[in-house]
């Protein structure tokens, strides 16, 4: 059984069709990279999965049960939306840490509000996650005291704290300068394990090549090509993919 | 004579302080409710709230005081403010409505200035709307609105003097009464000392609040 199965997702913004029928499946423990030029619909797809946007058509199933059906006439209640969101975690391009809370509090806030265990358990788990992203010495720092790379690592720990089925990254390094990109990618790579499923929207082709089990190349709201990194990067079938990859790997 | 003036002005200033404190107590929360109304996606409510805010901000507070104090009597034929302290109550009603409308616009600006990403971060972490507002947004809004709120609140201290238009004995009235009663003009000008001292205190308090929230940037 696939951990995630999405089928024929369609989304419009006004008259613009942003997603024109996206379907794919993801197995537990797989890392999926979604690549493609700006405006191809990658971020919108992630936002539909996290219910920050709502697709007009299509279905989303997690662990075999349908959690979203665009054809359903019944409107999801706030609490249904909330519980559906918890299948997914999302790390934003712009981090979006809560500025008034320390690193530890940022990671602890949601589990505390959602009553995911005793305060002691929540704190111990948060500290373990912060240690995992290499920021144990910054527990009491505030976001404004951290570099962009450090902030993004805290954001990753914060998303992990709710133990989502699928962790999504929306261009996690696009707001970082090259020197800080590496530390974040290293952390994401280190999260890869047999029971953690991840979707990474990225412009870092080398990273996508190394870390993914599966790559989707999107163009103009459709999946132009999908397959293993070897298939997509080394033997692309579509002309559009080839053109995109050649400009992406072109250095100057 | 000085002691006598001081006593009278202090009595008047006590009323000034009452108007000030009760207005804040009522207008700070009411302003938040109005702010939510003006941001509502339910258009009739939004329209109604915006119209009220337009009327209140578009007319002089002095006129509103007169309307609230004399209006009910003119319409129904009996004065609903005739009990003791009725005039003060009318002043408070007018001030609370007026200031709540001004505060609501400051709140709205503050709330809308917080990046959408903060709300979305709370949403993807499974928080409810009220948790997102109270645990994430509110403190960031407070930090941002301290400067405009301090302006408005200091204006309120001085606006209390308008209540003399419906014969509430506040400090300006107290000072003025010495002109007719004793032929003295200086007590009226001396009221400025009270205003300055109190507004100085408020300025210090707002400065402390700003400093207290300077540990984070948003």
CSV table of C-alpha atoms in Angstrom, one decimal:
chain,number,residue,atom,x,y,z
A,1,UNK,CA,0.0,0.0,0.0
A,2,UNK,CA,1.4,3.4,-1.0
A,3,UNK,CA,1.8,5.9,1.8
A,4,UNK,CA,0.6,8.6,-0.6
A,5,UNK,CA,-1.5,8.4,-3.7
A,6,UNK,CA,-2.7,11.4,-5.5
A,7,UNK,CA,-4.7,11.3,-8.6
A,8,UNK,CA,-5.7,13.8,-11.2
A,9,UNK,CA,-5.2,16.9,-9.0
A,10,UNK,CA,-6.4,20.0,-10.8
A,11,UNK,CA,-6.2,23.6,-9.5
A,12,UNK,CA,-7.1,26.9,-11.1
A,13,UNK,CA,-6.3,30.4,-9.9
A,14,UNK,CA,-9.1,32.3,-11.6
A,15,UNK,CA,-8.8,31.4,-15.2
A,16,UNK,CA,-5.3,30.2,-15.0
A,17,UNK,CA,-4.9,26.5,-14.8
A,18,UNK,CA,-2.0,25.9,-12.5
A,19,UNK,CA,-2.3,22.1,-12.1
A,20,UNK,CA,-3.7,20.2,-15.0
A,21,UNK,CA,-4.2,16.7,-13.6
A,22,UNK,CA,-1.3,15.6,-11.4
A,23,UNK,CA,-1.1,11.9,-10.4
A,24,UNK,CA,1.7,9.9,-8.7
A,25,UNK,CA,2.2,7.5,-5.8
A,26,UNK,CA,4.8,7.4,-3.2
A,27,UNK,CA,5.9,4.4,-1.1
A,28,UNK,CA,6.9,4.6,2.6
A,29,UNK,CA,10.5,5.7,3.1
A,30,UNK,CA,10.8,7.2,-0.4
A,31,UNK,CA,12.2,10.6,-1.2
A,32,UNK,CA,10.6,12.4,-4.1
A,33,UNK,CA,12.1,15.4,-5.7
A,34,UNK,CA,9.9,17.7,-7.7
A,35,UNK,CA,11.9,19.9,-10.1
A,36,UNK,CA,10.8,22.3,-12.8
A,37,UNK,CA,11.0,26.0,-13.6
A,38,UNK,CA,9.2,28.7,-11.7
A,39,UNK,CA,5.5,28.8,-12.4
A,40,UNK,CA,5.3,25.1,-13.3
A,41,UNK,CA,3.0,24.4,-10.3
A,42,UNK,CA,5.4,22.7,-8.0
A,43,UNK,CA,4.7,24.9,-5.0
A,44,UNK,CA,1.0,24.9,-5.6
A,45,UNK,CA,1.0,21.1,-5.6
A,46,UNK,CA,2.7,21.1,-2.2
A,47,UNK,CA,0.2,23.6,-0.9
A,48,UNK,CA,-2.7,21.5,-2.1
A,49,UNK,CA,-1.2,18.5,-0.2
A,50,UNK,CA,-1.0,20.6,3.0
A,51,UNK,CA,-4.4,22.1,2.5
A,52,UNK,CA,-3.2,25.6,2.2
A,53,UNK,CA,-4.9,25.5,-1.1
A,54,UNK,CA,-7.8,23.3,-2.1
A,55,UNK,CA,-7.7,21.5,-5.4
A,56,UNK,CA,-10.8,21.7,-7.6
A,57,UNK,CA,-10.6,18.1,-8.7
A,58,UNK,CA,-8.8,14.9,-7.9
A,59,UNK,CA,-8.2,12.8,-4.8
A,60,UNK,CA,-5.5,12.5,-2.2
A,61,UNK,CA,-5.1,9.2,-0.3
A,62,UNK,CA,-2.8,8.6,2.6
A,63,UNK,CA,-2.1,5.1,3.8
A,64,UNK,CA,-5.0,3.8,1.6
A,65,UNK,CA,-7.7,6.1,2.9
A,66,UNK,CA,-9.0,9.0,0.8
A,67,UNK,CA,-8.5,12.2,2.8
A,68,UNK,CA,-9.5,14.6,0.0
A,69,UNK,CA,-11.8,14.3,-2.9
A,70,UNK,CA,-12.3,17.3,-5.1
A,71,UNK,CA,-15.7,15.9,-6.4
A,72,UNK,CA,-17.1,15.6,-2.9
A,73,UNK,CA,-19.9,18.1,-2.4
A,74,UNK,CA,-19.4,18.1,1.3
A,75,UNK,CA,-17.3,20.9,2.6
A,76,UNK,CA,-14.6,19.8,4.9
A,77,UNK,CA,-15.0,21.1,8.5
A,78,UNK,CA,-12.1,23.0,10.1
A,79,UNK,CA,-11.3,20.1,12.3
A,80,UNK,CA,-11.2,17.7,9.4
A,81,UNK,CA,-8.9,20.0,7.6
A,82,UNK,CA,-6.7,20.2,10.7
A,83,UNK,CA,-6.5,16.5,11.1
A,84,UNK,CA,-5.8,16.0,7.4
A,85,UNK,CA,-3.0,18.5,7.5
A,86,UNK,CA,-1.3,16.5,10.2
A,87,UNK,CA,-0.5,13.7,7.8
A,88,UNK,CA,1.8,16.2,6.2
A,89,UNK,CA,4.6,18.5,7.5
A,90,UNK,CA,5.8,21.5,5.5
A,91,UNK,CA,9.0,23.3,5.6
A,92,UNK,CA,8.7,26.7,4.0
A,93,UNK,CA,11.0,28.6,1.7
A,94,UNK,CA,10.9,31.6,4.1
A,95,UNK,CA,11.3,29.4,7.3
A,96,UNK,CA,8.3,31.2,9.0
A,97,UNK,CA,9.7,30.5,12.5
A,98,UNK,CA,7.7,32.2,15.3
A,99,UNK,CA,9.9,35.2,16.1
A,100,UNK,CA,8.7,35.7,19.7
A,101,UNK,CA,9.6,32.2,20.8
A,102,UNK,CA,13.0,30.6,21.5
A,103,UNK,CA,14.2,27.7,19.3
A,104,UNK,CA,13.0,25.2,21.9
A,105,UNK,CA,9.6,26.9,22.2
A,106,UNK,CA,9.2,27.0,18.4
A,107,UNK,CA,9.6,23.2,18.3
A,108,UNK,CA,7.5,22.6,21.4
A,109,UNK,CA,4.6,24.9,20.6
A,110,UNK,CA,2.5,22.7,18.3
A,111,UNK,CA,2.9,19.4,20.2
A,112,UNK,CA,2.0,21.3,23.4
A,113,UNK,CA,-1.1,22.9,21.9
A,114,UNK,CA,-2.1,19.5,20.3
A,115,UNK,CA,-1.4,17.8,23.6
A,116,UNK,CA,1.0,15.2,22.1
A,117,UNK,CA,2.2,13.9,25.4
A,118,UNK,CA,3.3,15.2,28.8
A,119,UNK,CA,5.3,18.5,28.9
A,120,UNK,CA,8.4,16.4,29.9
A,121,UNK,CA,8.0,14.1,26.9
A,122,UNK,CA,7.4,17.0,24.5
A,123,UNK,CA,10.4,18.8,25.8
A,124,UNK,CA,12.7,15.8,25.6
A,125,UNK,CA,11.5,15.0,22.1
A,126,UNK,CA,12.0,18.6,21.0
A,127,UNK,CA,15.5,18.7,22.4
A,128,UNK,CA,16.3,15.4,20.6
A,129,UNK,CA,15.1,16.9,17.3
A,130,UNK,CA,17.0,20.1,17.8
A,131,UNK,CA,20.1,18.0,18.5
A,132,UNK,CA,19.4,16.1,15.3
A,133,UNK,CA,19.6,19.3,13.3
A,134,UNK,CA,22.8,20.2,15.1
A,135,UNK,CA,21.5,23.2,17.1
A,136,UNK,CA,21.7,22.0,20.7
A,137,UNK,CA,23.7,25.0,21.7
A,138,UNK,CA,20.9,27.3,20.4
A,139,UNK,CA,18.0,26.1,22.5
A,140,UNK,CA,17.3,29.5,24.1
A,141,UNK,CA,18.2,31.6,21.1
A,142,UNK,CA,15.5,33.6,19.2
A,143,UNK,CA,15.1,33.3,15.5
A,144,UNK,CA,16.5,36.8,14.9
A,145,UNK,CA,19.7,35.7,16.4
A,146,UNK,CA,20.2,32.8,14.0
A,147,UNK,CA,21.5,32.6,10.4
A,148,UNK,CA,19.1,31.6,7.7
A,149,UNK,CA,20.5,28.1,7.5
A,150,UNK,CA,20.1,27.7,11.3
A,151,UNK,CA,16.5,29.0,11.1
A,152,UNK,CA,15.7,26.5,8.4
A,153,UNK,CA,17.1,23.7,10.5
A,154,UNK,CA,14.9,24.8,13.4
A,155,UNK,CA,12.0,24.8,11.0
A,156,UNK,CA,12.8,21.2,10.0
A,157,UNK,CA,12.9,20.2,13.7
A,158,UNK,CA,9.6,22.0,14.2
A,159,UNK,CA,7.9,20.1,11.4
A,160,UNK,CA,9.4,16.8,12.6
A,161,UNK,CA,8.0,17.3,16.1
A,162,UNK,CA,4.5,16.3,15.0
A,163,UNK,CA,5.9,13.2,13.3
A,164,UNK,CA,4.0,13.6,10.0
A,165,UNK,CA,3.6,10.7,7.5
A,166,UNK,CA,5.0,12.8,4.7
A,167,UNK,CA,7.4,15.7,5.2
A,168,UNK,CA,7.3,18.3,2.5
A,169,UNK,CA,10.0,20.9,1.7
A,170,UNK,CA,9.1,23.9,-0.4
A,171,UNK,CA,12.3,25.1,-2.0
A,172,UNK,CA,14.0,24.9,1.4
A,173,UNK,CA,17.3,26.5,0.3
A,174,UNK,CA,16.0,29.2,-2.1
A,175,UNK,CA,16.2,31.9,0.5
A,176,UNK,CA,19.7,31.0,1.5
A,177,UNK,CA,23.1,32.0,0.2
A,178,UNK,CA,25.2,29.2,-1.2
A,179,UNK,CA,27.3,28.9,1.9
A,180,UNK,CA,24.3,28.1,4.0
A,181,UNK,CA,22.6,25.8,1.5
A,182,UNK,CA,24.9,22.9,2.2
A,183,UNK,CA,24.1,22.7,5.9
A,184,UNK,CA,20.4,22.5,5.3
A,185,UNK,CA,20.7,19.9,2.5
A,186,UNK,CA,22.9,17.8,4.7
A,187,UNK,CA,20.3,17.8,7.4
A,188,UNK,CA,17.5,16.8,4.9
A,189,UNK,CA,19.8,14.1,3.5
A,190,UNK,CA,20.4,12.8,7.0
A,191,UNK,CA,16.6,12.5,7.6
A,192,UNK,CA,16.3,9.9,4.9
A,193,UNK,CA,15.3,6.6,6.5
A,194,UNK,CA,13.1,3.6,5.8
A,195,UNK,CA,10.2,5.1,7.6
A,196,UNK,CA,10.3,8.7,6.6
A,197,UNK,CA,8.7,9.7,3.4
A,198,UNK,CA,9.7,13.1,2.0
A,199,UNK,CA,8.8,15.4,-0.9
A,200,UNK,CA,11.3,18.0,-1.8
A,201,UNK,CA,10.5,20.8,-4.2
A,202,UNK,CA,14.0,22.1,-5.2
A,203,UNK,CA,16.2,23.9,-7.7
A,204,UNK,CA,19.2,22.0,-6.3
A,205,UNK,CA,19.7,19.5,-9.1
A,206,UNK,CA,22.8,17.8,-7.7
A,207,UNK,CA,21.0,17.3,-4.4
A,208,UNK,CA,17.9,15.9,-6.1
A,209,UNK,CA,20.1,13.5,-8.0
A,210,UNK,CA,21.8,12.2,-5.0
A,211,UNK,CA,19.1,12.1,-2.4
A,212,UNK,CA,15.9,11.1,-4.3
A,213,UNK,CA,14.4,7.7,-5.0
A,214,UNK,CA,12.1,9.3,-7.5
A,215,UNK,CA,12.1,12.5,-9.5
A,216,UNK,CA,9.2,14.4,-11.0
A,217,UNK,CA,9.8,17.1,-13.6
A,218,UNK,CA,6.9,19.5,-13.8
A,219,UNK,CA,6.2,21.9,-16.7
A,220,UNK,CA,3.1,24.0,-17.2
A,221,UNK,CA,1.0,22.3,-14.6
A,222,UNK,CA,1.6,18.7,-15.8
A,223,UNK,CA,4.1,16.0,-14.9
A,224,UNK,CA,6.3,16.1,-18.0
A,225,UNK,CA,8.5,13.2,-16.9
A,226,UNK,CA,8.9,11.0,-13.8
A,227,UNK,CA,11.2,8.2,-12.8
A,228,UNK,CA,14.3,7.4,-10.9
A,229,UNK,CA,17.0,10.1,-10.8
A,230,UNK,CA,19.0,8.1,-13.3
A,231,UNK,CA,16.1,8.0,-15.7
A,232,UNK,CA,15.1,11.6,-15.4
A,233,UNK,CA,18.6,13.2,-15.2
A,234,UNK,CA,20.7,10.9,-17.3
A,235,UNK,CA,18.2,9.7,-19.9
A,236,UNK,CA,15.4,12.2,-20.2
A,237,UNK,CA,12.8,11.2,-22.8
A,238,UNK,CA,11.1,14.6,-23.2
A,239,UNK,CA,12.6,17.5,-25.1
A,240,UNK,CA,11.2,19.9,-22.5
A,241,UNK,CA,13.0,18.0,-19.7
A,242,UNK,CA,16.2,18.0,-21.7
A,243,UNK,CA,16.0,21.7,-22.3
A,244,UNK,CA,15.3,22.4,-18.6
A,245,UNK,CA,18.2,20.2,-17.4
A,246,UNK,CA,20.7,21.6,-19.8
A,247,UNK,CA,20.0,25.2,-18.6
A,248,UNK,CA,20.0,24.0,-15.0
A,249,UNK,CA,23.3,22.4,-15.2
A,250,UNK,CA,24.8,25.1,-17.4
A,251,UNK,CA,27.1,27.0,-15.1
A,252,UNK,CA,27.5,30.3,-16.9
B,1,UNK,CA,-5.0,80.0,47.7
B,2,UNK,CA,-2.5,77.7,46.0
B,3,UNK,CA,-3.5,74.8,48.2
B,4,UNK,CA,-7.1,75.5,47.4
B,5,UNK,CA,-6.5,75.5,43.6
B,6,UNK,CA,-4.4,72.4,43.9
B,7,UNK,CA,-7.2,70.6,45.7
B,8,UNK,CA,-9.8,71.6,43.1
B,9,UNK,CA,-7.6,70.7,40.2
B,10,UNK,CA,-6.7,67.3,41.8
B,11,UNK,CA,-10.4,66.6,42.2
B,12,UNK,CA,-11.0,67.5,38.6
B,13,UNK,CA,-8.0,65.4,37.5
B,14,UNK,CA,-9.4,62.4,39.4
B,15,UNK,CA,-12.4,62.6,37.1
B,16,UNK,CA,-10.1,63.0,34.1
B,17,UNK,CA,-8.3,59.8,35.1
B,18,UNK,CA,-11.6,57.9,35.6
B,19,UNK,CA,-12.7,58.8,32.1
B,20,UNK,CA,-9.3,57.8,30.8
B,21,UNK,CA,-9.1,54.5,32.6
B,22,UNK,CA,-12.7,53.3,31.9
B,23,UNK,CA,-12.4,54.4,28.3
B,24,UNK,CA,-9.3,52.2,27.8
B,25,UNK,CA,-10.9,49.3,29.7
B,26,UNK,CA,-13.9,49.4,27.3
B,27,UNK,CA,-12.3,50.5,24.0
B,28,UNK,CA,-9.3,48.2,24.0
B,29,UNK,CA,-11.3,45.0,23.7
B,30,UNK,CA,-14.2,46.6,21.8
B,31,UNK,CA,-11.7,47.8,19.2
B,32,UNK,CA,-10.6,44.2,18.6
B,33,UNK,CA,-14.1,43.1,18.0
B,34,UNK,CA,-14.7,45.9,15.6
B,35,UNK,CA,-11.4,45.1,13.9
B,36,UNK,CA,-12.5,41.5,13.3
B,37,UNK,CA,-15.8,42.8,12.0
B,38,UNK,CA,-14.1,45.1,9.5
B,39,UNK,CA,-12.0,42.1,8.3
B,40,UNK,CA,-15.0,39.8,8.1
B,41,UNK,CA,-15.6,37.8,4.9
B,42,UNK,CA,-19.3,38.2,5.6
B,43,UNK,CA,-19.8,41.3,3.5
B,44,UNK,CA,-23.0,42.8,5.2
B,45,UNK,CA,-21.2,42.7,8.5
B,46,UNK,CA,-18.0,44.2,7.1
B,47,UNK,CA,-20.1,46.9,5.4
B,48,UNK,CA,-22.0,47.7,8.5
B,49,UNK,CA,-18.8,47.9,10.6
B,50,UNK,CA,-17.0,50.0,8.1
B,51,UNK,CA,-20.0,52.4,7.9
B,52,UNK,CA,-20.0,52.8,11.7
B,53,UNK,CA,-16.2,53.4,11.8
B,54,UNK,CA,-16.6,56.0,9.0
B,55,UNK,CA,-19.4,57.9,10.9
B,56,UNK,CA,-17.5,57.8,14.2
B,57,UNK,CA,-14.1,58.8,12.7
B,58,UNK,CA,-15.8,61.3,10.4
B,59,UNK,CA,-17.6,63.4,13.0
B,60,UNK,CA,-16.2,65.4,16.0
B,61,UNK,CA,-16.1,63.6,19.3
B,62,UNK,CA,-17.7,66.7,20.8
B,63,UNK,CA,-20.7,66.3,18.6
B,64,UNK,CA,-20.9,62.6,19.5
B,65,UNK,CA,-20.9,63.5,23.2
B,66,UNK,CA,-23.7,65.9,22.7
B,67,UNK,CA,-25.7,63.4,20.6
B,68,UNK,CA,-25.3,60.6,23.1
B,69,UNK,CA,-26.2,62.8,26.1
B,70,UNK,CA,-29.1,64.8,24.6
B,71,UNK,CA,-30.2,62.5,21.8
B,72,UNK,CA,-32.2,59.9,23.8
B,73,UNK,CA,-34.0,62.7,25.6
B,74,UNK,CA,-34.8,64.5,22.3
B,75,UNK,CA,-36.2,61.3,20.8
B,76,UNK,CA,-38.0,59.7,23.7
B,77,UNK,CA,-38.8,62.7,25.8
B,78,UNK,CA,-37.1,61.5,28.9
B,79,UNK,CA,-33.4,61.8,29.9
B,80,UNK,CA,-31.9,58.4,30.4
B,81,UNK,CA,-28.8,59.9,31.9
B,82,UNK,CA,-30.6,61.7,34.8
B,83,UNK,CA,-29.3,59.5,37.6
B,84,UNK,CA,-26.2,60.6,39.6
B,85,UNK,CA,-23.0,60.1,37.5
B,86,UNK,CA,-25.3,59.8,34.5
B,87,UNK,CA,-23.2,62.5,32.7
B,88,UNK,CA,-20.1,60.6,33.4
B,89,UNK,CA,-21.7,57.4,32.0
B,90,UNK,CA,-22.7,59.2,28.8
B,91,UNK,CA,-19.2,60.5,28.4
B,92,UNK,CA,-17.8,56.9,28.8
B,93,UNK,CA,-20.3,55.5,26.2
B,94,UNK,CA,-19.2,58.2,23.7
B,95,UNK,CA,-15.5,57.9,24.4
B,96,UNK,CA,-15.5,54.1,24.4
B,97,UNK,CA,-17.3,53.9,21.0
B,98,UNK,CA,-15.1,56.7,19.5
B,99,UNK,CA,-11.8,55.3,20.7
B,100,UNK,CA,-12.7,51.7,19.9
B,101,UNK,CA,-13.2,52.7,16.3
B,102,UNK,CA,-9.8,54.4,16.1
B,103,UNK,CA,-8.2,51.4,17.9
B,104,UNK,CA,-9.9,49.0,15.5
B,105,UNK,CA,-8.1,50.5,12.5
B,106,UNK,CA,-4.8,50.3,14.3
B,107,UNK,CA,-5.4,46.7,15.2
B,108,UNK,CA,-6.5,45.9,11.7
B,109,UNK,CA,-3.4,47.5,10.2
B,110,UNK,CA,-1.3,45.5,12.7
B,111,UNK,CA,-2.9,42.2,12.1
B,112,UNK,CA,-2.8,42.6,8.3
B,113,UNK,CA,0.9,43.5,8.4
B,114,UNK,CA,1.9,40.1,9.9
B,115,UNK,CA,3.2,37.9,7.1
B,116,UNK,CA,0.8,35.3,5.8
B,117,UNK,CA,3.5,32.8,6.4
B,118,UNK,CA,3.0,33.0,10.2
B,119,UNK,CA,-0.6,31.9,9.8
B,120,UNK,CA,0.3,29.2,7.4
B,121,UNK,CA,3.1,27.9,9.6
B,122,UNK,CA,0.5,27.6,12.4
B,123,UNK,CA,-2.0,25.9,10.0
B,124,UNK,CA,0.4,23.2,8.8
B,125,UNK,CA,1.2,22.5,12.4
B,126,UNK,CA,-2.5,21.7,13.0
B,127,UNK,CA,-3.3,24.7,15.2
B,128,UNK,CA,-6.8,26.1,15.4
B,129,UNK,CA,-7.7,29.6,14.3
B,130,UNK,CA,-7.8,30.9,17.8
B,131,UNK,CA,-4.5,29.2,18.8
B,132,UNK,CA,-2.9,30.8,15.7
B,133,UNK,CA,-4.3,34.2,16.7
B,134,UNK,CA,-3.5,34.1,20.4
B,135,UNK,CA,-0.3,32.1,20.4
B,136,UNK,CA,1.4,33.4,17.3
B,137,UNK,CA,-0.1,36.6,15.9
B,138,UNK,CA,-1.2,38.6,18.9
B,139,UNK,CA,2.2,39.4,20.5
B,140,UNK,CA,3.7,40.3,17.1
B,141,UNK,CA,0.7,42.7,16.5
B,142,UNK,CA,1.1,44.2,20.0
B,143,UNK,CA,4.8,44.9,19.3
B,144,UNK,CA,4.0,46.6,16.0
B,145,UNK,CA,1.1,48.7,17.3
B,146,UNK,CA,2.7,50.2,20.4
B,147,UNK,CA,3.9,53.4,18.7
B,148,UNK,CA,0.5,54.3,17.0
B,149,UNK,CA,-1.4,53.1,20.1
B,150,UNK,CA,0.7,55.3,22.4
B,151,UNK,CA,-0.1,58.3,20.2
B,152,UNK,CA,-3.8,57.5,20.4
B,153,UNK,CA,-3.8,56.9,24.1
B,154,UNK,CA,-1.9,60.1,24.8
B,155,UNK,CA,-4.5,61.9,22.7
B,156,UNK,CA,-7.2,60.3,24.8
B,157,UNK,CA,-5.7,61.9,28.0
B,158,UNK,CA,-6.3,65.3,26.5
B,159,UNK,CA,-9.6,64.5,24.8
B,160,UNK,CA,-11.1,63.9,28.2
B,161,UNK,CA,-11.4,67.7,28.5
B,162,UNK,CA,-14.2,67.6,25.8
B,163,UNK,CA,-16.5,66.1,28.4
B,164,UNK,CA,-17.0,69.5,30.0
B,165,UNK,CA,-19.3,70.2,27.0
B,166,UNK,CA,-21.9,68.1,28.9
B,167,UNK,CA,-20.9,69.6,32.2
B,168,UNK,CA,-18.7,66.9,33.6
B,169,UNK,CA,-16.4,68.3,36.2
B,170,UNK,CA,-13.0,67.4,35.0
B,171,UNK,CA,-9.7,69.3,35.4
B,172,UNK,CA,-10.3,72.0,32.7
B,173,UNK,CA,-13.6,72.8,34.2
B,174,UNK,CA,-12.0,72.9,37.6
B,175,UNK,CA,-9.4,75.3,36.4
B,176,UNK,CA,-11.8,77.5,34.5
B,177,UNK,CA,-14.1,77.8,37.5
B,178,UNK,CA,-11.5,80.0,39.2
B,179,UNK,CA,-11.8,82.6,36.4
B,180,UNK,CA,-15.4,83.4,37.3
B,181,UNK,CA,-15.2,82.6,41.0
B,182,UNK,CA,-12.0,84.2,42.0
B,183,UNK,CA,-10.9,86.2,39.0
B,184,UNK,CA,-7.8,84.0,38.6
B,185,UNK,CA,-6.6,82.9,35.2
B,186,UNK,CA,-3.4,80.9,36.3
B,187,UNK,CA,-5.3,77.8,37.6
B,188,UNK,CA,-6.5,77.1,34.1
B,189,UNK,CA,-3.0,77.2,32.7
B,190,UNK,CA,-1.7,75.2,35.7
B,191,UNK,CA,-3.8,72.2,34.5
B,192,UNK,CA,-1.1,71.7,31.9
B,193,UNK,CA,1.2,70.5,34.7
B,194,UNK,CA,-1.1,67.6,35.4
B,195,UNK,CA,-1.5,66.7,31.8
B,196,UNK,CA,2.3,66.9,31.2
B,197,UNK,CA,3.1,64.8,34.3
B,198,UNK,CA,0.6,62.1,33.4
B,199,UNK,CA,1.6,61.9,29.7
B,200,UNK,CA,5.2,61.9,30.8
B,201,UNK,CA,4.5,58.8,32.9
B,202,UNK,CA,2.6,57.2,30.0
B,203,UNK,CA,5.5,57.9,27.6
B,204,UNK,CA,7.9,56.2,30.0
B,205,UNK,CA,5.5,53.2,30.3
B,206,UNK,CA,5.2,52.8,26.5
B,207,UNK,CA,9.0,53.1,26.2
B,208,UNK,CA,9.3,50.2,28.7
B,209,UNK,CA,6.8,48.1,26.9
B,210,UNK,CA,8.7,48.6,23.6
B,211,UNK,CA,11.9,47.7,25.3
B,212,UNK,CA,10.3,44.6,26.8
B,213,UNK,CA,9.3,43.4,23.3
B,214,UNK,CA,12.6,44.3,21.6
B,215,UNK,CA,14.0,40.8,22.2
B,216,UNK,CA,12.4,39.6,19.0
B,217,UNK,CA,12.1,41.0,15.5
B,218,UNK,CA,9.1,40.4,13.3
